[in-house]
Tab-separated table of C-alpha atoms in Angstrom:
chain	number	residue	atom	x	y	z
A	1	MET	CA	202.893	-22.462	76.492
A	2	LEU	CA	203.138	-19.633	73.979
A	3	PRO	CA	200.605	-16.802	74.371
A	4	LYS	CA	198.354	-15.241	71.774
A	5	LYS	CA	199.341	-11.782	70.589
A	6	ASP	CA	196.924	-10.172	73.078
A	7	GLY	CA	198.545	-11.991	76.010
A	8	TYR	CA	195.992	-14.783	76.416
A	9	ARG	CA	197.447	-18.059	77.612
A	10	GLY	CA	195.731	-21.409	77.766
A	11	ILE	CA	195.401	-24.765	76.081
A	12	HIS	CA	192.103	-25.699	74.408
A	13	LEU	CA	191.417	-29.365	73.739
A	14	ILE	CA	188.501	-30.547	71.555
A	15	TYR	CA	187.097	-34.053	72.023
A	16	GLN	CA	184.311	-35.899	70.227
A	17	CYS	CA	182.153	-38.697	71.609
A	18	ASN	CA	182.340	-41.792	69.411
A	19	SER	CA	180.316	-44.206	71.531
A	20	LYS	CA	177.476	-45.624	69.408
A	21	ASN	CA	175.575	-46.526	72.558
A	22	SER	CA	175.530	-42.978	73.832
A	23	ASP	CA	172.985	-40.202	73.310
A	24	TYR	CA	175.985	-37.927	72.877
A	25	GLN	CA	177.322	-39.685	69.767
A	26	ASN	CA	179.346	-37.190	67.659
A	27	SER	CA	178.863	-34.465	70.280
A	28	LYS	CA	181.924	-32.344	70.957
A	29	ILE	CA	183.321	-30.944	74.176
A	30	GLU	CA	186.021	-28.334	74.687
A	31	LEU	CA	188.375	-28.408	77.667
A	32	GLN	CA	190.262	-25.249	78.570
A	33	LEU	CA	193.427	-25.691	80.614
A	34	ARG	CA	194.809	-22.631	82.402
A	35	THR	CA	196.865	-21.903	85.481
A	36	LYS	CA	195.219	-19.950	88.298
A	37	LEU	CA	196.907	-16.740	87.195
A	38	GLN	CA	195.976	-17.283	83.556
A	39	HIS	CA	192.382	-17.814	84.637
A	40	ALA	CA	192.504	-14.679	86.806
A	41	TRP	CA	193.788	-12.713	83.791
A	42	ALA	CA	191.040	-14.042	81.500
A	43	THR	CA	188.413	-13.319	84.156
A	44	ALA	CA	189.609	-9.725	84.534
A	45	VAL	CA	189.389	-9.271	80.765
A	46	GLU	CA	185.772	-10.446	80.794
A	47	ILE	CA	184.926	-8.163	83.718
A	48	VAL	CA	186.413	-5.132	81.974
A	49	ASP	CA	184.567	-6.057	78.786
A	50	SER	CA	181.280	-6.201	80.694
A	51	PHE	CA	181.618	-3.107	82.866
A	52	GLU	CA	183.718	-0.866	80.622
A	53	GLY	CA	182.009	-1.735	77.348
A	54	GLU	CA	185.240	-3.025	75.823
A	55	GLN	CA	185.595	-5.999	73.442
A	56	LEU	CA	189.019	-7.215	74.453
A	57	LYS	CA	188.029	-10.863	74.382
A	58	LEU	CA	187.143	-10.440	70.701
A	59	GLY	CA	190.464	-8.797	69.917
A	60	ARG	CA	189.045	-5.292	69.939
A	61	GLY	CA	188.760	-2.499	72.482
A	62	SER	CA	190.753	0.598	73.384
A	63	ASP	CA	194.493	0.606	72.776
A	64	GLU	CA	195.236	1.415	76.417
A	65	TRP	CA	193.269	-1.513	77.837
A	66	GLN	CA	194.751	-3.860	75.264
A	67	ARG	CA	198.263	-2.699	76.115
A	68	PHE	CA	197.641	-2.993	79.854
A	69	PHE	CA	196.460	-6.595	79.623
A	70	TYR	CA	199.270	-7.475	77.221
A	71	LEU	CA	201.902	-6.210	79.654
A	72	ILE	CA	200.393	-7.706	82.784
A	73	ALA	CA	200.023	-11.074	81.040
A	74	ASP	CA	203.790	-11.212	80.590
A	75	GLU	CA	204.377	-10.186	84.209
A	76	PHE	CA	202.060	-12.952	85.396
A	77	ALA	CA	203.978	-15.373	83.168
A	78	ARG	CA	207.181	-14.205	84.819
A	79	LEU	CA	205.699	-15.010	88.236
A	80	GLU	CA	204.870	-18.512	87.015
A	81	LYS	CA	208.259	-18.915	85.323
A	82	LEU	CA	206.677	-19.293	81.879
A	83	PRO	CA	207.972	-17.906	78.555
A	84	LEU	CA	207.324	-14.201	77.950
A	85	HIS	CA	205.745	-12.970	74.761
A	86	ASP	CA	208.238	-10.118	74.437
A	87	ASN	CA	211.186	-9.627	76.777
A	88	SER	CA	212.650	-6.740	74.793
A	89	ILE	CA	210.268	-3.999	75.993
A	90	GLU	CA	212.145	-1.288	77.869
A	91	ASN	CA	210.697	0.262	81.032
A	92	ARG	CA	207.831	-2.223	80.907
A	93	LEU	CA	207.008	-1.897	84.617
A	94	SER	CA	206.928	1.888	84.418
A	95	GLU	CA	204.618	1.689	81.411
A	96	LEU	CA	202.407	-0.797	83.238
A	97	GLN	CA	202.286	1.466	86.297
A	98	ASN	CA	201.318	4.475	84.165
A	99	LEU	CA	198.575	2.538	82.376
A	100	SER	CA	197.255	1.138	85.643
A	101	ASN	CA	197.074	4.627	87.142
A	102	HIS	CA	195.590	6.236	84.030
A	103	LEU	CA	192.902	3.568	83.639
A	104	ASN	CA	192.346	3.464	87.406
A	105	VAL	CA	192.432	-0.312	87.109
A	106	ILE	CA	192.606	-1.352	90.745
A	107	LYS	CA	189.904	0.978	92.046
A	108	LYS	CA	187.596	0.088	89.158
A	109	LEU	CA	187.991	-3.646	89.633
A	110	GLU	CA	187.582	-3.336	93.387
A	111	GLY	CA	184.420	-1.322	92.789
A	112	TYR	CA	182.991	-3.991	90.516
A	113	ILE	CA	183.323	-6.785	93.044
A	114	ILE	CA	179.789	-7.686	93.945
A	115	ALA	CA	179.449	-8.499	97.622
A	116	SER	CA	176.628	-11.014	97.707
A	117	ASP	CA	175.806	-14.056	99.780
A	118	ALA	CA	175.113	-16.547	97.012
A	119	SER	CA	173.511	-19.041	99.359
A	120	THR	CA	170.632	-16.606	99.964
A	121	ASN	CA	170.268	-15.687	96.299
A	122	VAL	CA	169.536	-19.121	94.862
A	123	HIS	CA	165.856	-19.405	94.087
A	124	ASN	CA	163.514	-20.886	91.536
A	125	GLU	CA	161.188	-18.683	89.503
A	126	SER	CA	158.555	-18.961	92.244
A	127	ASN	CA	161.130	-17.351	94.550
A	128	LYS	CA	161.426	-20.497	96.670
A	129	HIS	CA	164.817	-21.329	98.091
A	130	ILE	CA	166.398	-24.459	96.618
A	131	LYS	CA	169.130	-26.165	98.612
A	132	ASN	CA	169.662	-29.171	96.363
A	133	ALA	CA	169.779	-27.446	92.986
A	134	LYS	CA	172.157	-28.950	90.438
A	135	PHE	CA	171.321	-26.732	87.459
A	136	PHE	CA	171.808	-22.985	87.663
A	137	ILE	CA	171.068	-19.921	85.587
A	138	LEU	CA	173.274	-16.898	86.230
A	139	GLU	CA	172.263	-13.456	85.037
A	140	LEU	CA	174.787	-10.641	85.311
A	141	ASP	CA	173.169	-7.216	84.948
A	142	VAL	CA	175.963	-4.717	84.364
A	143	ASN	CA	173.771	-1.645	84.876
A	144	LYS	CA	172.599	-2.885	88.268
A	145	SER	CA	175.993	-4.394	89.159
A	146	SER	CA	174.143	-7.475	90.352
A	147	THR	CA	174.066	-11.195	89.727
A	148	LEU	CA	170.850	-13.187	89.988
A	149	ILE	CA	171.086	-16.942	90.466
A	150	LEU	CA	168.210	-19.306	89.796
A	151	GLY	CA	168.558	-22.909	90.930
A	152	PHE	CA	166.767	-25.929	89.463
A	153	ILE	CA	166.568	-29.605	90.275
A	154	ASN	CA	165.029	-30.514	86.911
A	155	GLU	CA	167.254	-30.045	83.860
A	156	GLN	CA	164.402	-29.427	81.385
A	157	GLU	CA	162.909	-26.714	83.594
A	158	ALA	CA	166.301	-25.050	83.748
A	159	LEU	CA	166.707	-25.235	79.971
A	160	ASP	CA	163.219	-23.826	79.330
A	161	SER	CA	163.878	-20.883	81.646
A	162	TYR	CA	167.306	-20.278	80.150
A	163	LEU	CA	165.917	-20.123	76.591
A	164	LYS	CA	163.199	-17.750	77.791
A	165	TRP	CA	165.729	-15.414	79.410
A	166	GLU	CA	168.032	-15.545	76.409
A	167	LYS	CA	165.168	-14.515	74.134
A	168	GLU	CA	164.174	-11.644	76.430
A	169	ASN	CA	167.720	-10.248	76.614
A	170	ILE	CA	168.951	-11.024	73.098
A	171	TYR	CA	169.220	-7.313	72.237
A	172	ASN	CA	170.468	-6.178	75.641
A	173	PRO	CA	174.292	-6.252	75.745
A	174	GLU	CA	174.220	-5.199	79.414
A	175	VAL	CA	172.807	-8.569	80.499
A	176	ASN	CA	174.824	-11.785	80.312
A	177	THR	CA	173.064	-15.088	80.941
A	178	LEU	CA	174.578	-18.514	81.499
A	179	MET	CA	173.203	-21.975	82.289
A	180	VAL	CA	175.452	-24.532	83.960
A	181	LYS	CA	175.345	-27.849	85.777
A	182	MET	CA	177.251	-27.555	89.025
A	183	SER	CA	177.490	-29.424	92.318
A	184	SER	CA	177.062	-26.349	94.533
A	185	VAL	CA	176.744	-22.580	94.606
A	186	LYS	CA	180.209	-22.371	96.142
A	187	GLN	CA	181.609	-24.135	93.095
A	188	LEU	CA	179.725	-21.682	90.881
A	189	LYS	CA	181.600	-18.728	92.344
A	190	ILE	CA	184.916	-20.523	91.915
A	191	SER	CA	184.271	-21.579	88.311
A	192	TYR	CA	182.610	-18.380	87.053
A	193	PRO	CA	184.107	-15.471	89.038
A	194	ASN	CA	183.414	-13.034	86.189
A	195	TYR	CA	179.664	-13.328	86.878
A	196	PHE	CA	180.353	-12.067	90.390
A	197	ALA	CA	182.923	-9.498	89.205
A	198	ASP	CA	185.420	-11.336	91.385
A	199	SER	CA	188.908	-10.229	90.369
A	200	ARG	CA	190.515	-10.511	93.815
A	201	LEU	CA	193.376	-12.743	92.710
A	202	PHE	CA	194.086	-10.534	89.702
A	203	ILE	CA	194.155	-7.415	91.895
A	204	GLU	CA	196.398	-9.106	94.455
A	205	LYS	CA	198.965	-10.161	91.860
A	206	LEU	CA	198.772	-6.840	90.009
A	207	LYS	CA	199.595	-5.010	93.241
A	208	MET	CA	202.492	-7.410	93.791
A	209	VAL	CA	203.897	-6.698	90.322
A	210	LEU	CA	203.506	-2.931	90.650
A	211	ALA	CA	205.207	-2.982	94.063
A	212	THR	CA	208.414	-4.231	92.411
A	213	ASN	CA	208.637	-1.118	90.217
């Protein structure tokens, strides 16, 4: 699995529905395949983009953040016994340590982790608790360092609310909104850790790498 030049690793598969008896005829779906560490890396990138105002996911952003994520991506690959992007860099661990200290990576990421009990934050727009919701809207407000979760049983109600929120926040880069179908709130936090600023696995493995220097 060869990485992109920024360190991103993953396999993206595109499928198209060709069933003439389906409402989804010609619809496309993308599957992203990543290891746990690759997903932790991608999640950390999204968190830094949101809270630091970077654009690393788009191939932009400060040189130091780009270099940090490039180096740590290779170290994570080493842990998983995958091919490195560049094994010729001298003093790579020392450089990674210096960047981590200069950017204050660990303390920043730890500070962004939002401690919230998701089971008490799932409501509908009437502020009524929903236990059996299957459709969710997540709103990450970077300025408030908070995530609001709205749960819906009806898909159309969820879609209407999502479109309303998207329209309200279209010019506000500090608010990220997402609508998903999910079996439980617990699964939400596992599948979309960036909306909860959850970079615990990334921090754990980063500390492990730095400890070998």
